[in-house]
């Protein structure tokens, strides 16, 4: 069966995933841009909205990261440290994202770095990974990491290595500790750790619920989600508010009809944060599949045993490593299509060529 796809607005949530090595080299002593991170992640942008970034890491995991008015943007696509802005983010772009938490347990992007267009995540240069420490060699200042993919990696530490997340030096590393590491390859082909962070066992654990505000109370808001269910959240003095334009500061600024994303603890109705989103956020859908044909103004993908056809126009963003336009998409290539559905067609607002999986 062939279905068609319709018109609307792609809103991408970045998300995500940032690498420390590309940033620390800029000015490691500058407190202004040295993030108090819980984690740093590197990945490819799946979607971007005014309030969030969604990123897929090289191992295929998807991460959603909150953006705030305090989020700093930097570019590695031109001169080192070149200023960037939210508007420079594009679906398919590789980014490094530093996240920080606060006393209320919520987290957001402190720093987003736009990586070079030719960034290769499979290269040892600029490698970031998560894993468990298997061995420590104090005499040589090295440790061996077992990554989540089963790869054993030996990393060198020097005086320029930055430690965060509960560890402050090489001496505090322990066998069995879960850490996030970003490293670069030195001239002698040694993998040099530029950033090491102990990974929290608990994490923020925040759940995200989106919907349209149907009622605003004295100390609560009720939202209507896409499934038609209503849910009420309690607003306290600790609840923080955010919006792209910065015009939302508290409960008194909210009104019915606004689309919001609520961050809260699972199974709890107390809002940790209320982020006002674009109306199109709840309309955009996504579909993952393999390319059957691409060209002209159409893209056909295979999902299971079904063929799905999408319309492509001049505003469709097509991104991926080595991908510039629709003609670069090859049969069998895995893609993620962002689209909006109308009565008679589906219009692709974004097409992301996914990294190939190597056995």
CSV table of C-alpha atoms in Angstrom, one decimal:
chain,number,residue,atom,x,y,z
A,1,UNK,CA,0.0,0.0,0.0
A,2,UNK,CA,1.3,3.5,-0.9
A,3,UNK,CA,0.5,6.4,1.3
A,4,UNK,CA,1.3,10.1,0.6
A,5,UNK,CA,2.4,12.8,2.9
A,6,UNK,CA,1.2,16.4,3.5
A,7,UNK,CA,2.2,19.9,4.5
A,8,UNK,CA,3.2,21.6,7.8
A,9,UNK,CA,6.0,22.8,9.8
A,10,UNK,CA,9.0,20.8,11.0
A,11,UNK,CA,10.1,21.6,14.4
A,12,UNK,CA,13.2,19.9,15.5
A,13,UNK,CA,14.1,19.1,19.0
A,14,UNK,CA,17.8,18.9,19.6
A,15,UNK,CA,18.7,17.0,21.7
A,16,UNK,CA,21.2,15.6,22.8
A,17,UNK,CA,24.5,15.0,22.8
A,18,UNK,CA,27.6,17.0,23.3
A,19,UNK,CA,31.3,16.3,23.1
A,20,UNK,CA,33.6,18.0,25.4
A,21,UNK,CA,36.9,17.6,23.6
A,22,UNK,CA,36.0,20.1,20.9
A,23,UNK,CA,35.2,22.8,23.4
A,24,UNK,CA,37.8,22.4,26.1
A,25,UNK,CA,40.5,23.3,23.6
A,26,UNK,CA,39.1,26.7,23.2
A,27,UNK,CA,39.7,28.2,26.6
A,28,UNK,CA,39.8,25.6,29.4
A,29,UNK,CA,40.5,28.2,32.1
A,30,UNK,CA,37.5,30.4,31.3
A,31,UNK,CA,34.7,29.9,33.9
A,32,UNK,CA,32.3,31.6,31.6
A,33,UNK,CA,32.1,28.7,29.1
A,34,UNK,CA,33.3,25.8,31.3
A,35,UNK,CA,30.0,23.9,31.8
A,36,UNK,CA,29.2,22.4,35.2
A,37,UNK,CA,28.0,19.3,33.3
A,38,UNK,CA,26.4,16.2,34.4
A,39,UNK,CA,27.1,14.8,31.0
A,40,UNK,CA,28.4,15.7,27.6
A,41,UNK,CA,27.1,14.1,24.5
A,42,UNK,CA,27.9,14.1,20.8
A,43,UNK,CA,25.3,13.3,18.2
A,44,UNK,CA,23.3,14.2,15.0
A,45,UNK,CA,20.4,16.5,15.2
A,46,UNK,CA,17.1,14.7,14.7
A,47,UNK,CA,14.8,17.7,15.4
A,48,UNK,CA,14.9,21.2,16.8
A,49,UNK,CA,12.2,23.2,18.5
A,50,UNK,CA,12.2,26.5,20.4
A,51,UNK,CA,12.4,24.6,23.6
A,52,UNK,CA,14.2,21.4,22.9
A,53,UNK,CA,16.9,19.6,20.9
A,54,UNK,CA,16.7,16.0,19.9
A,55,UNK,CA,19.9,14.2,19.0
A,56,UNK,CA,20.8,10.7,18.0
A,57,UNK,CA,24.2,9.4,19.3
A,58,UNK,CA,26.4,7.2,17.1
A,59,UNK,CA,25.1,4.1,18.9
A,60,UNK,CA,21.6,4.9,17.8
A,61,UNK,CA,20.2,6.2,21.1
A,62,UNK,CA,17.9,9.3,20.9
A,63,UNK,CA,18.3,12.1,23.5
A,64,UNK,CA,16.0,15.1,24.1
A,65,UNK,CA,17.6,18.1,25.7
A,66,UNK,CA,15.9,21.3,27.0
A,67,UNK,CA,17.1,24.6,25.6
A,68,UNK,CA,16.9,27.8,27.7
A,69,UNK,CA,17.6,31.5,27.2
A,70,UNK,CA,20.9,30.9,28.9
A,71,UNK,CA,22.1,28.2,26.5
A,72,UNK,CA,25.3,29.2,24.8
A,73,UNK,CA,26.0,28.4,21.1
A,74,UNK,CA,29.4,28.0,19.5
A,75,UNK,CA,30.5,26.9,16.1
A,76,UNK,CA,33.4,24.6,15.0
A,77,UNK,CA,32.4,25.0,11.4
A,78,UNK,CA,34.6,28.1,10.8
A,79,UNK,CA,37.1,29.7,13.1
A,80,UNK,CA,37.5,28.0,16.5
A,81,UNK,CA,35.1,29.5,19.0
A,82,UNK,CA,33.1,31.3,16.3
A,83,UNK,CA,29.8,32.6,17.8
A,84,UNK,CA,26.6,30.8,16.7
A,85,UNK,CA,22.9,31.0,17.5
A,86,UNK,CA,19.8,28.8,17.8
A,87,UNK,CA,18.9,29.7,14.2
A,88,UNK,CA,22.1,28.0,13.0
A,89,UNK,CA,20.9,24.5,14.1
A,90,UNK,CA,19.8,22.2,11.3
A,91,UNK,CA,18.5,18.7,11.1
A,92,UNK,CA,21.3,16.3,10.3
A,93,UNK,CA,24.0,18.5,11.8
A,94,UNK,CA,26.5,17.0,14.2
A,95,UNK,CA,26.7,18.8,17.6
A,96,UNK,CA,28.3,18.5,20.9
A,97,UNK,CA,26.0,19.4,23.9
A,98,UNK,CA,27.0,20.1,27.5
A,99,UNK,CA,24.2,19.6,30.0
A,100,UNK,CA,24.0,21.0,33.5
A,101,UNK,CA,21.6,20.3,36.3
A,102,UNK,CA,20.3,22.5,39.1
A,103,UNK,CA,19.3,21.9,42.7
A,104,UNK,CA,15.8,20.9,41.7
A,105,UNK,CA,17.0,18.0,39.6
A,106,UNK,CA,16.2,19.4,36.2
A,107,UNK,CA,18.8,19.6,33.4
A,108,UNK,CA,19.2,21.7,30.3
A,109,UNK,CA,21.8,22.5,27.6
A,110,UNK,CA,24.5,24.8,28.9
A,111,UNK,CA,26.6,24.8,25.7
A,112,UNK,CA,25.8,23.6,22.2
A,113,UNK,CA,28.8,23.3,19.8
A,114,UNK,CA,28.1,23.0,16.1
A,115,UNK,CA,30.7,20.5,14.8
A,116,UNK,CA,32.4,20.6,11.4
A,117,UNK,CA,30.4,19.4,8.3
A,118,UNK,CA,33.0,16.7,7.7
A,119,UNK,CA,32.9,15.4,11.3
A,120,UNK,CA,33.3,11.7,11.4
A,121,UNK,CA,31.9,10.0,14.5
A,122,UNK,CA,33.6,6.7,13.7
A,123,UNK,CA,37.0,8.4,13.9
A,124,UNK,CA,39.1,8.3,17.0
A,125,UNK,CA,39.7,12.0,16.6
A,126,UNK,CA,37.1,13.7,18.9
A,127,UNK,CA,35.8,10.3,20.2
A,128,UNK,CA,33.2,10.5,23.0
A,129,UNK,CA,31.9,7.4,24.7
A,130,UNK,CA,30.2,6.0,27.8
A,131,UNK,CA,31.5,2.9,29.7
A,132,UNK,CA,32.8,1.2,32.8
A,133,UNK,CA,36.3,1.4,34.0
A,134,UNK,CA,38.0,-2.0,33.9
A,135,UNK,CA,41.6,-1.3,34.8
A,136,UNK,CA,43.6,1.6,36.2
A,137,UNK,CA,47.4,2.1,35.8
A,138,UNK,CA,48.5,4.8,38.2
A,139,UNK,CA,52.1,4.6,37.1
A,140,UNK,CA,51.3,5.4,33.5
A,141,UNK,CA,48.2,7.6,34.2
A,142,UNK,CA,46.1,5.4,32.0
A,143,UNK,CA,42.8,3.6,32.5
A,144,UNK,CA,40.9,1.0,30.4
A,145,UNK,CA,37.3,1.6,29.6
A,146,UNK,CA,34.7,-1.1,28.5
A,147,UNK,CA,32.3,0.8,26.3
A,148,UNK,CA,28.6,-0.1,26.1
A,149,UNK,CA,29.3,-1.5,22.6
A,150,UNK,CA,31.8,-3.9,24.2
A,151,UNK,CA,34.9,-2.1,22.9
A,152,UNK,CA,37.9,-1.9,25.3
A,153,UNK,CA,39.6,1.5,25.1
A,154,UNK,CA,42.8,2.6,26.8
A,155,UNK,CA,42.9,6.3,27.6
A,156,UNK,CA,45.8,8.5,28.7
A,157,UNK,CA,45.4,11.3,31.2
A,158,UNK,CA,47.6,14.4,31.5
A,159,UNK,CA,47.5,17.7,33.3
A,160,UNK,CA,45.0,19.1,30.7
A,161,UNK,CA,42.4,16.5,31.4
A,162,UNK,CA,39.2,17.9,33.0
A,163,UNK,CA,37.3,15.9,35.6
A,164,UNK,CA,33.7,16.6,36.5
A,165,UNK,CA,30.5,14.8,37.7
A,166,UNK,CA,31.8,13.9,41.2
A,167,UNK,CA,35.5,13.2,40.4
A,168,UNK,CA,38.1,15.8,40.5
A,169,UNK,CA,41.3,14.0,39.6
A,170,UNK,CA,42.8,10.8,38.2
A,171,UNK,CA,43.3,9.5,41.8
A,172,UNK,CA,39.5,9.5,42.4
A,173,UNK,CA,38.8,7.1,39.5
A,174,UNK,CA,37.8,3.6,40.6
A,175,UNK,CA,37.4,0.2,38.9
A,176,UNK,CA,33.8,-0.4,38.1
A,177,UNK,CA,33.0,3.3,37.9
A,178,UNK,CA,30.7,4.4,35.0
A,179,UNK,CA,32.1,7.4,33.2
A,180,UNK,CA,31.6,9.5,30.1
A,181,UNK,CA,34.9,10.3,28.3
A,182,UNK,CA,35.7,12.6,25.4
A,183,UNK,CA,39.2,12.2,23.9
A,184,UNK,CA,41.5,13.2,21.0
A,185,UNK,CA,44.2,11.3,19.3
A,186,UNK,CA,47.7,12.7,20.1
A,187,UNK,CA,50.7,12.7,17.7
A,188,UNK,CA,51.9,9.4,19.0
A,189,UNK,CA,48.5,7.8,18.3
A,190,UNK,CA,47.6,7.7,22.0
A,191,UNK,CA,44.0,8.4,22.9
A,192,UNK,CA,44.2,11.3,25.2
A,193,UNK,CA,41.3,12.0,27.5
A,194,UNK,CA,40.3,15.7,27.5
A,195,UNK,CA,37.2,15.3,29.6
A,196,UNK,CA,36.2,12.6,32.1
A,197,UNK,CA,32.9,12.7,34.1
A,198,UNK,CA,31.5,10.1,36.5
A,199,UNK,CA,28.1,9.2,35.3
A,200,UNK,CA,25.3,9.6,37.9
A,201,UNK,CA,23.5,6.4,38.7
A,202,UNK,CA,20.3,8.3,39.4
A,203,UNK,CA,20.2,11.0,36.7
A,204,UNK,CA,17.5,13.5,36.7
A,205,UNK,CA,14.9,10.9,35.9
A,206,UNK,CA,12.6,13.6,34.6
A,207,UNK,CA,9.6,12.7,32.4
A,208,UNK,CA,8.3,14.9,29.6
A,209,UNK,CA,4.6,15.5,28.9
A,210,UNK,CA,3.4,17.7,26.1
A,211,UNK,CA,0.0,19.2,25.3
A,212,UNK,CA,-2.2,22.2,24.9
A,213,UNK,CA,-3.2,24.2,28.0
A,214,UNK,CA,-6.9,23.7,28.6
A,215,UNK,CA,-7.2,25.4,32.0
A,216,UNK,CA,-5.0,27.7,34.2
A,217,UNK,CA,-5.7,27.6,37.9
A,218,UNK,CA,-4.3,29.6,40.9
A,219,UNK,CA,-1.5,27.0,41.4
A,220,UNK,CA,-1.9,24.5,38.6
A,221,UNK,CA,-2.3,24.0,34.9
A,222,UNK,CA,-4.3,21.4,33.0
A,223,UNK,CA,-3.1,20.2,29.5
A,224,UNK,CA,-4.8,18.2,26.8
A,225,UNK,CA,-2.4,15.8,25.1
A,226,UNK,CA,-2.5,14.4,21.6
A,227,UNK,CA,-4.5,11.4,22.7
A,228,UNK,CA,-7.3,13.6,24.1
A,229,UNK,CA,-6.5,13.0,27.7
A,230,UNK,CA,-6.3,15.8,30.3
A,231,UNK,CA,-3.6,15.9,33.0
A,232,UNK,CA,-3.2,18.5,35.7
A,233,UNK,CA,0.2,19.7,37.1
A,234,UNK,CA,0.8,21.5,40.3
A,235,UNK,CA,2.9,24.7,40.0
A,236,UNK,CA,5.2,25.6,43.0
A,237,UNK,CA,7.7,28.3,43.8
A,238,UNK,CA,10.4,25.9,42.5
A,239,UNK,CA,8.8,25.5,39.1
A,240,UNK,CA,10.8,27.2,36.4
A,241,UNK,CA,9.4,28.6,33.2
A,242,UNK,CA,10.9,29.0,29.7
A,243,UNK,CA,10.1,30.1,26.2
A,244,UNK,CA,12.0,30.9,23.0
A,245,UNK,CA,11.2,34.6,23.2
A,246,UNK,CA,11.6,34.8,26.9
A,247,UNK,CA,8.2,36.3,27.5
A,248,UNK,CA,7.0,33.5,29.9
A,249,UNK,CA,8.1,34.1,33.5
A,250,UNK,CA,5.4,32.5,35.6
A,251,UNK,CA,1.9,31.0,35.9
A,252,UNK,CA,0.4,34.4,35.3
A,253,UNK,CA,1.9,34.5,31.7
A,254,UNK,CA,0.2,31.2,30.7
A,255,UNK,CA,-3.1,31.1,28.9
A,256,UNK,CA,-5.4,28.5,27.4
A,257,UNK,CA,-4.4,27.3,24.0
A,258,UNK,CA,-0.6,27.5,24.5
A,259,UNK,CA,1.3,24.4,23.6
A,260,UNK,CA,3.7,23.4,26.5
A,261,UNK,CA,6.1,20.7,27.5
A,262,UNK,CA,6.0,19.8,31.2
A,263,UNK,CA,9.1,18.3,32.9
A,264,UNK,CA,8.2,16.3,36.0
A,265,UNK,CA,9.2,13.3,38.0
A,266,UNK,CA,7.6,10.0,36.8
A,267,UNK,CA,4.2,9.3,38.5
A,268,UNK,CA,4.2,12.8,40.0
A,269,UNK,CA,2.0,15.8,39.2
A,270,UNK,CA,4.4,18.5,40.4
A,271,UNK,CA,5.9,20.5,37.5
A,272,UNK,CA,9.6,20.9,37.7
A,273,UNK,CA,9.6,23.1,34.6
A,274,UNK,CA,7.0,24.4,32.1
A,275,UNK,CA,8.4,25.1,28.6
A,276,UNK,CA,6.2,26.9,26.1
A,277,UNK,CA,6.5,25.3,22.6
A,278,UNK,CA,5.4,26.0,19.1
A,279,UNK,CA,1.9,24.9,18.0
A,280,UNK,CA,3.5,22.8,15.3
A,281,UNK,CA,5.4,20.7,17.8
A,282,UNK,CA,2.4,18.4,18.5
A,283,UNK,CA,1.6,18.1,14.8
A,284,UNK,CA,4.9,16.9,13.4
A,285,UNK,CA,5.3,13.2,13.0
A,286,UNK,CA,8.3,11.0,12.1
A,287,UNK,CA,8.8,7.7,10.3
A,288,UNK,CA,11.9,5.6,10.0
A,289,UNK,CA,12.6,3.3,7.1
A,290,UNK,CA,14.9,2.3,4.2
A,291,UNK,CA,14.9,4.3,0.9
A,292,UNK,CA,13.3,2.5,-2.0
A,293,UNK,CA,13.4,5.5,-4.4
A,294,UNK,CA,14.3,9.2,-4.2
A,295,UNK,CA,14.1,11.9,-6.9
A,296,UNK,CA,12.1,14.7,-8.3
A,297,UNK,CA,9.6,15.7,-5.6
A,298,UNK,CA,9.0,12.3,-4.0
A,299,UNK,CA,10.7,10.0,-1.5
A,300,UNK,CA,9.5,6.4,-1.0
A,301,UNK,CA,10.6,4.4,2.0
A,302,UNK,CA,10.0,0.8,3.1
A,303,UNK,CA,8.7,0.3,6.7
A,304,UNK,CA,8.2,-3.3,7.4
A,305,UNK,CA,6.3,-4.7,4.4
A,306,UNK,CA,4.7,-1.4,3.6
A,307,UNK,CA,5.7,1.4,1.1
A,308,UNK,CA,5.3,5.0,2.2
A,309,UNK,CA,5.5,7.9,-0.2
A,310,UNK,CA,6.3,11.5,0.9
A,311,UNK,CA,6.1,14.7,-1.1
A,312,UNK,CA,9.3,16.8,-1.1
A,313,UNK,CA,9.3,20.6,-1.8
A,314,UNK,CA,11.9,23.4,-1.8
A,315,UNK,CA,11.6,23.9,1.9
A,316,UNK,CA,12.3,20.2,2.9
A,317,UNK,CA,15.6,20.0,4.8
A,318,UNK,CA,17.7,17.0,3.8
A,319,UNK,CA,20.7,16.3,6.0
A,320,UNK,CA,23.2,13.6,6.8
A,321,UNK,CA,26.9,12.8,6.5
A,322,UNK,CA,27.7,13.4,2.9
A,323,UNK,CA,24.1,14.2,2.0
A,324,UNK,CA,23.2,17.5,0.3
A,325,UNK,CA,20.0,16.8,-1.6
A,326,UNK,CA,17.4,14.2,-2.5
A,327,UNK,CA,19.6,12.7,-5.2
A,328,UNK,CA,22.2,11.7,-2.6
A,329,UNK,CA,19.8,9.3,-1.0
A,330,UNK,CA,20.6,5.7,-2.1
A,331,UNK,CA,18.4,2.7,-2.2
A,332,UNK,CA,18.6,0.8,1.1
A,333,UNK,CA,19.8,3.8,3.1
A,334,UNK,CA,18.2,4.2,6.5
A,335,UNK,CA,16.4,7.6,6.9
A,336,UNK,CA,14.2,9.4,9.4
A,337,UNK,CA,11.5,11.5,7.8
A,338,UNK,CA,9.8,14.3,9.7
A,339,UNK,CA,6.4,15.1,8.1
A,340,UNK,CA,3.0,16.6,8.6
A,341,UNK,CA,-0.1,14.8,7.4
A,342,UNK,CA,-3.0,16.4,5.5
A,343,UNK,CA,-6.1,14.8,4.0
A,344,UNK,CA,-4.6,13.6,0.8
A,345,UNK,CA,-0.8,13.6,1.2
A,346,UNK,CA,2.2,13.6,3.5
A,347,UNK,CA,4.8,16.4,3.1
A,348,UNK,CA,8.3,15.8,4.3
A,349,UNK,CA,9.6,18.8,6.3
A,350,UNK,CA,12.9,17.1,7.1
A,351,UNK,CA,14.8,14.0,5.9
A,352,UNK,CA,17.7,12.8,8.0
A,353,UNK,CA,20.1,10.1,6.6
A,354,UNK,CA,21.0,8.0,9.6
A,355,UNK,CA,24.6,6.7,10.3
A,356,UNK,CA,25.2,3.3,8.9
A,357,UNK,CA,25.5,0.5,11.4
A,358,UNK,CA,28.7,-1.5,11.1
A,359,UNK,CA,28.8,-5.0,12.6
